[in-house]
GROMACS .gro file of C-alpha atoms in nm:
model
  261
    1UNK     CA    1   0.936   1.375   2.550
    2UNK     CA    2   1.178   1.483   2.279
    3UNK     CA    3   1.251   1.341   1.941
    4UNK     CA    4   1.591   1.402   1.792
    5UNK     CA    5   1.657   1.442   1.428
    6UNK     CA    6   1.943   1.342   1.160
    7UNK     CA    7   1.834   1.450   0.828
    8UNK     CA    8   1.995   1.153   0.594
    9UNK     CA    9   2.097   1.199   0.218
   10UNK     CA   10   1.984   0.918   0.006
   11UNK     CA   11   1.829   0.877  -0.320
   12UNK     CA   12   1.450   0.995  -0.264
   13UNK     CA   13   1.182   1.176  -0.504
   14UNK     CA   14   1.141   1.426  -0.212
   15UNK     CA   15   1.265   1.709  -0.322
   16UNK     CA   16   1.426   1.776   0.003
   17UNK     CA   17   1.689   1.528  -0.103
   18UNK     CA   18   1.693   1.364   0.256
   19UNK     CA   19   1.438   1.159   0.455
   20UNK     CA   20   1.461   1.227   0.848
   21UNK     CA   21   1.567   0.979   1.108
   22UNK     CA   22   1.405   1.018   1.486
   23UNK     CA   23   1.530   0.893   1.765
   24UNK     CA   24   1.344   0.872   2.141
   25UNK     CA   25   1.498   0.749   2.441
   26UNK     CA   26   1.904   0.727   2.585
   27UNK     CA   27   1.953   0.457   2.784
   28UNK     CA   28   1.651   0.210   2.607
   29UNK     CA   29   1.598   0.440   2.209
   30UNK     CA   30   1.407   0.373   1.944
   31UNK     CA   31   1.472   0.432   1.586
   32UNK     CA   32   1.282   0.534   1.367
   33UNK     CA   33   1.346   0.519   0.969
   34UNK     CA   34   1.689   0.496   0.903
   35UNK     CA   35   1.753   0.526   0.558
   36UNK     CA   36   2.082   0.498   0.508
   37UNK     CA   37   2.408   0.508   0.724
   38UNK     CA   38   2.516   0.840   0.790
   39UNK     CA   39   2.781   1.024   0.995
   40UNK     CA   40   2.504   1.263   1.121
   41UNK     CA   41   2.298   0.959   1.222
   42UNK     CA   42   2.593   0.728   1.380
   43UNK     CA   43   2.661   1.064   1.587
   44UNK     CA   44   2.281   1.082   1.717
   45UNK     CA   45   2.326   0.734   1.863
   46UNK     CA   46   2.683   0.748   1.994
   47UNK     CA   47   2.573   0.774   2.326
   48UNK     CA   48   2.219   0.601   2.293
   49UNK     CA   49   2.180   0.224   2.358
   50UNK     CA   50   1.971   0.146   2.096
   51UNK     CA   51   1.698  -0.088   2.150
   52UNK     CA   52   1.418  -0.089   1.892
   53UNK     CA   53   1.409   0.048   1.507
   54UNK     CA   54   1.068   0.064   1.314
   55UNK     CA   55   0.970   0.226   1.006
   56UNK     CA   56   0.676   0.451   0.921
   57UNK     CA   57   0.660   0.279   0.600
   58UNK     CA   58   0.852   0.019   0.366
   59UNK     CA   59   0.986   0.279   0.059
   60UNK     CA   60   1.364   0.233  -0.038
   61UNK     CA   61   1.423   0.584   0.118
   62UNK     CA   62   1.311   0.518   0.433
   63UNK     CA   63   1.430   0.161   0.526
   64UNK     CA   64   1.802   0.123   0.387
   65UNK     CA   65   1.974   0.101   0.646
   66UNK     CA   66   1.782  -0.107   0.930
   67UNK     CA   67   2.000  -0.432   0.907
   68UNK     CA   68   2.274  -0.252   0.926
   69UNK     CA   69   2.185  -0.090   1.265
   70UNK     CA   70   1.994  -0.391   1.383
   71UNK     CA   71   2.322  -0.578   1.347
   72UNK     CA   72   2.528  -0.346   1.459
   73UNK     CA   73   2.333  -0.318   1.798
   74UNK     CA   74   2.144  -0.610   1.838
   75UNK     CA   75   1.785  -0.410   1.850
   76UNK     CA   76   1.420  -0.570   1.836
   77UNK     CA   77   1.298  -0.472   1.493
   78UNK     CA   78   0.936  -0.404   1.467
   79UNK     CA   79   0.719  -0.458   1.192
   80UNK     CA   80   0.348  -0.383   1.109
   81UNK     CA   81   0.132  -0.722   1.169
   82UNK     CA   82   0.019  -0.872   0.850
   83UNK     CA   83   0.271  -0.692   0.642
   84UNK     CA   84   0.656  -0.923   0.815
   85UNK     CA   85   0.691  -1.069   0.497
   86UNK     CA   86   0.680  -0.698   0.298
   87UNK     CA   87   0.930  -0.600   0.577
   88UNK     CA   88   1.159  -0.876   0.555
   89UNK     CA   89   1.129  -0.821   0.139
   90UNK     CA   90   1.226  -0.420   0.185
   91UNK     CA   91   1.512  -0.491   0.448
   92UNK     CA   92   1.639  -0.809   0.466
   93UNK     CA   93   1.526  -0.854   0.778
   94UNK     CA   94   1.285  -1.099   0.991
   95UNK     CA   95   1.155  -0.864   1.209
   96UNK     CA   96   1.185  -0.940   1.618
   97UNK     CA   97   0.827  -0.836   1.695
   98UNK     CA   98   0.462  -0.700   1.533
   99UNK     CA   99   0.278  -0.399   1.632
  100UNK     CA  100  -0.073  -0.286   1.510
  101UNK     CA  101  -0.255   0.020   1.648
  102UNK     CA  102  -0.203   0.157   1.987
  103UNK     CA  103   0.086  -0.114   2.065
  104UNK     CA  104   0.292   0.106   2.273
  105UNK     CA  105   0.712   0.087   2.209
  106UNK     CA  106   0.888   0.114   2.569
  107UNK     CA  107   1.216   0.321   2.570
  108UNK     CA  108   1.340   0.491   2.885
  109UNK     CA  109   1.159   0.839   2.822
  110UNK     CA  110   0.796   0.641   2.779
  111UNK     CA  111   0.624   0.463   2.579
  112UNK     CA  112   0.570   0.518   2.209
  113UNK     CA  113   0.207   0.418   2.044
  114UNK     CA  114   0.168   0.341   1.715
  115UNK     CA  115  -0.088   0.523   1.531
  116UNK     CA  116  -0.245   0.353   1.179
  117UNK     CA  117  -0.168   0.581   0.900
  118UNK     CA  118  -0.231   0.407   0.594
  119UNK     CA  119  -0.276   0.560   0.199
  120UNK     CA  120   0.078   0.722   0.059
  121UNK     CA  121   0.182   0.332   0.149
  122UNK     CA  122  -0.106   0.026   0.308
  123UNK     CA  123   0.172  -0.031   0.601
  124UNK     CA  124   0.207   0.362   0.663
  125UNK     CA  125   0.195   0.409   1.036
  126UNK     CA  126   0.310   0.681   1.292
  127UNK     CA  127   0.451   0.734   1.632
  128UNK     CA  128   0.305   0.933   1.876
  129UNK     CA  129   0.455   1.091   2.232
  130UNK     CA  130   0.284   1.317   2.460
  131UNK     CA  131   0.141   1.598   2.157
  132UNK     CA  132   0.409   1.484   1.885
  133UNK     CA  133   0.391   1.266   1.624
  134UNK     CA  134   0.623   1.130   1.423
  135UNK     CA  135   0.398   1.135   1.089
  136UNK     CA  136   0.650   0.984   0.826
  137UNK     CA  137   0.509   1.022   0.448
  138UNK     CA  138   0.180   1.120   0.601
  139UNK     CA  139   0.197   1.521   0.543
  140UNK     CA  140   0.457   1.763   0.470
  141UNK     CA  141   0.464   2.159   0.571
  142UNK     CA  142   0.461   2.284   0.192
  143UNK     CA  143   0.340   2.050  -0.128
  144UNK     CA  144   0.149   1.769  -0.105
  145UNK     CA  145   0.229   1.359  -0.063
  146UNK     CA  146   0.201   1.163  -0.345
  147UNK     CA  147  -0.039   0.898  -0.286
  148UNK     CA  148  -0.032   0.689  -0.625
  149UNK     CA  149  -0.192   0.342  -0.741
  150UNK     CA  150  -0.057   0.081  -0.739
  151UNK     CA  151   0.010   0.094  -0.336
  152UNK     CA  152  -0.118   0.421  -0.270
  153UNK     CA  153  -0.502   0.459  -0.159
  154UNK     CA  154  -0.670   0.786  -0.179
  155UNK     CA  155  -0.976   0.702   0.080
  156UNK     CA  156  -0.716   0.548   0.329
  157UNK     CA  157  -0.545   0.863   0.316
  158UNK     CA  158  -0.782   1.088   0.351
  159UNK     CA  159  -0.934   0.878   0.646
  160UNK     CA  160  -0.565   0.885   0.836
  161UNK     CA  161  -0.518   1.257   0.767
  162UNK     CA  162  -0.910   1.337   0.920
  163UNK     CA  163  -0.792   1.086   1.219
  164UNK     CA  164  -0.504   1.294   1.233
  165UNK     CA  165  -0.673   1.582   1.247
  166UNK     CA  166  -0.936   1.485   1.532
  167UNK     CA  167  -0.601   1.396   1.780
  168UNK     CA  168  -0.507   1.762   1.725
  169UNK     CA  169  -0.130   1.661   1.824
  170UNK     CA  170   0.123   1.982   1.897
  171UNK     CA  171   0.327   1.931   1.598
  172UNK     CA  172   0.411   1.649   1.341
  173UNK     CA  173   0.793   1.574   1.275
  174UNK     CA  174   0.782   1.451   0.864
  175UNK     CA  175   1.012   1.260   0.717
  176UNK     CA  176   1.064   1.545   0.448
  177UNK     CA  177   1.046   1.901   0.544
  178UNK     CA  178   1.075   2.132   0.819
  179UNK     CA  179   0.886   2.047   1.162
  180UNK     CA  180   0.529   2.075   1.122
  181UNK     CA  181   0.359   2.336   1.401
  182UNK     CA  182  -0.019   2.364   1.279
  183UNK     CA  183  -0.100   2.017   1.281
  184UNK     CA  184  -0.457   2.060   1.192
  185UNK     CA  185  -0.400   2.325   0.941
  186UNK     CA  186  -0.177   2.108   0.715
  187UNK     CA  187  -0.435   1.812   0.783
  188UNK     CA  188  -0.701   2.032   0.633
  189UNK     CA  189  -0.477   2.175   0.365
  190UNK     CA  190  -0.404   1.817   0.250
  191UNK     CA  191  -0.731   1.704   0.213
  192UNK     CA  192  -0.878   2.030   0.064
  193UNK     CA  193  -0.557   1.980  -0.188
  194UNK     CA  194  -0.656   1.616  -0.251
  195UNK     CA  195  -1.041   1.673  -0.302
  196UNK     CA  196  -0.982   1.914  -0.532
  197UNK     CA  197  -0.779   1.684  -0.762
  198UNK     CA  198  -1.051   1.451  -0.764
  199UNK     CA  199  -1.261   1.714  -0.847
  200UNK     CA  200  -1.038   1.750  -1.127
  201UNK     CA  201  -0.972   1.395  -1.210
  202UNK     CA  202  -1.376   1.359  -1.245
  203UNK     CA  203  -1.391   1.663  -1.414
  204UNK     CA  204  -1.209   1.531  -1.691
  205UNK     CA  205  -1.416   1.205  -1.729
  206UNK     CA  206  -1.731   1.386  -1.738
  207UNK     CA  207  -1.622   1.604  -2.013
  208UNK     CA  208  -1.486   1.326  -2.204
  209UNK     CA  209  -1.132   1.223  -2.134
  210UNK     CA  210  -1.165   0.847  -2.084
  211UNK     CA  211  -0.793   0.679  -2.107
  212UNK     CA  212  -0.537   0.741  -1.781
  213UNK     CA  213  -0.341   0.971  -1.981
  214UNK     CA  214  -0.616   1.186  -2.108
  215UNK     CA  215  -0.734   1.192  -1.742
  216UNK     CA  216  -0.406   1.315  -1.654
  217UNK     CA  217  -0.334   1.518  -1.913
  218UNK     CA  218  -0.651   1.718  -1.818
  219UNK     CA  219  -0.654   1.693  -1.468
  220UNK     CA  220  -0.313   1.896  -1.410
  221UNK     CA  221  -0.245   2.215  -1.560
  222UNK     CA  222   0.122   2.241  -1.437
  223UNK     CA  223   0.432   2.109  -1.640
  224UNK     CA  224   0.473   1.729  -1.503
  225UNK     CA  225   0.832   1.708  -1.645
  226UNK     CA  226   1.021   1.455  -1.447
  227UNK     CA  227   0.733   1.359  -1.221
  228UNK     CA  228   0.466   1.260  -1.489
  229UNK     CA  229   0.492   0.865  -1.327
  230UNK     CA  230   0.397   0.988  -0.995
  231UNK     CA  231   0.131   1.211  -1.120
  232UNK     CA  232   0.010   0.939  -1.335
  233UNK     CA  233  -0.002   0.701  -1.027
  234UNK     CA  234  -0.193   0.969  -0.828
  235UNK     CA  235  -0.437   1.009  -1.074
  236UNK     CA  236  -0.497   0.611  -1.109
  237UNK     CA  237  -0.566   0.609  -0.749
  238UNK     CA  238  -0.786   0.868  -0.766
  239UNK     CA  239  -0.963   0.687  -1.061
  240UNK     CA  240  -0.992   0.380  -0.831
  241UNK     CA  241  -1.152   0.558  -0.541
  242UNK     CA  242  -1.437   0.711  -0.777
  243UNK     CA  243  -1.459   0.356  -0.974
  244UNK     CA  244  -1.508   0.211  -0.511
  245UNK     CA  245  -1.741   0.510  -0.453
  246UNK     CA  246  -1.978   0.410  -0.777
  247UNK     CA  247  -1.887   0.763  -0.904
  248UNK     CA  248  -1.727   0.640  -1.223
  249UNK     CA  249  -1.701   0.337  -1.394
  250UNK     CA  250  -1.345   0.227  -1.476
  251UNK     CA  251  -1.207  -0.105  -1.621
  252UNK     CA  252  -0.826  -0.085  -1.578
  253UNK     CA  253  -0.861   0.112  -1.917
  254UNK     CA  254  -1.135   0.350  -1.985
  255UNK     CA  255  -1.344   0.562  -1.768
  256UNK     CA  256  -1.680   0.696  -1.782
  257UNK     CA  257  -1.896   0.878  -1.552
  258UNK     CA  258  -2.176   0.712  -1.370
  259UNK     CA  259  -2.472   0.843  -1.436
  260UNK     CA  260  -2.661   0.999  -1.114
  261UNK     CA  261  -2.950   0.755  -0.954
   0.00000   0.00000   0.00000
């Protein structure tokens, strides 16, 4: 079961400059995060009848442009149960129907399931066929996916990447980036990247750095010039999982390290 791809300029901190569009099915398609209208896009379905959109997520650079093709073709818009209202807020649009994990989406070349995939967003979910899987915000071929407070949630993430991981699909299709053939390699290079900024990120409480940006500013080595917000969200998130896990103590303000029992 194929997906096809139109790769969609719009205003994203991706550094790919584009978030990808996927669409299954001719005669009965689904959609699948379209960002923004797009010549490349409007060409893809030219000769589809489209009959569902969802999104993998609510961001700005992923949702833009579902009322326009939901009015445009009269297509049942999905939405994750308990999250219509967040939809309708993103879009502008009451979606049609809910799904929640392992709903399957009929188009004419099979059914779609939905796959939880919560962390980089809470609604994060992804869309599986056969051994593919659309994956979304979920993992990317090179980098890493910012997952930062206050929607982003470290242990979520990790838990959807390891779940992920156990399916073992054939290939992810991202939303930024290049196709993704070693499905569980990136899995476990994700989590090994994420562990070891917590490692970091506690690191730098124990030896004494107790406000967010002291945290941050000793957690990352690297120049954060034009991305210090998102690295300063990450490392709030990652603050808030230790703070869950009883690893560190952390008030909204300061930080300390829990002593071991």
């Amino acid at each position: 079961m194929d997906w096809q791809r139109a790769d969609v300029s719009v205003p994203t901190r991706a550094p790919t400059g584009s978030t990808a569009a996927y669409v299954c099915g001719d005669e009965m398609a689904l959609l699948v995060d379209p960002a923004a209208t797009d010549d490349a896009l409007d060409s893809l379905l030219s000769d589809r009848t489209l009959a569902h959109i969802a999104l993998t997520h609510y961001h700005p650079d992923h949702a833009g442009a579902v009322a326009h093709y939901a009015r445009e073709t009269n297509a049942t818009v999905w939405a994750r149960r308990g999250r219509a209202a967040a939809f309708e807020a993103a879009t502008g649009v009451t979606p049609d129907k809910l799904f929640s994990d392992g709903t399957a989406i009929p188009t004419d070349a099979g059914p779609v399931t939905v796959l939880d995939t919560p962390g980089h967003a809470p609604e994060h979910v992804a869309f599986a066929t056969d051994g593919t899987v659309v994956s979304g915000d979920l993992a990317v071929a090179e980098g890493s996916v910012v997952v930062g407070a206050p929607e982003g949630d470290v242990r979520a993430y990790l838990a959807s990447l390891r779940r992920l991981h156990a399916r073992n699909p054939n290939a992810l299709l991202p939303s930024h980036g290049p196709r993704i053939e070693a499905p569980r390699e990136t899995c476990a290079r994700l989590i090994g990247h994420r562990l070891e900024r917590e490692r970091r990120v506690r690191q730098a409480v124990d030896e004494g750095a107790d406000t967010l940006d002291e945290v941050l500013d000793a957690a990352y080595e690297k120049d954060l010039t034009g991305v210090r917000d998102l690295a300063r969200g990450t490392v709030l998130a990652h603050l808030e999982k230790l703070a869950v896990e009883g690893a560190v103590s952390w008030d909204g303000q300061r930080a300390a390290l829990n002593p071991a029992d």
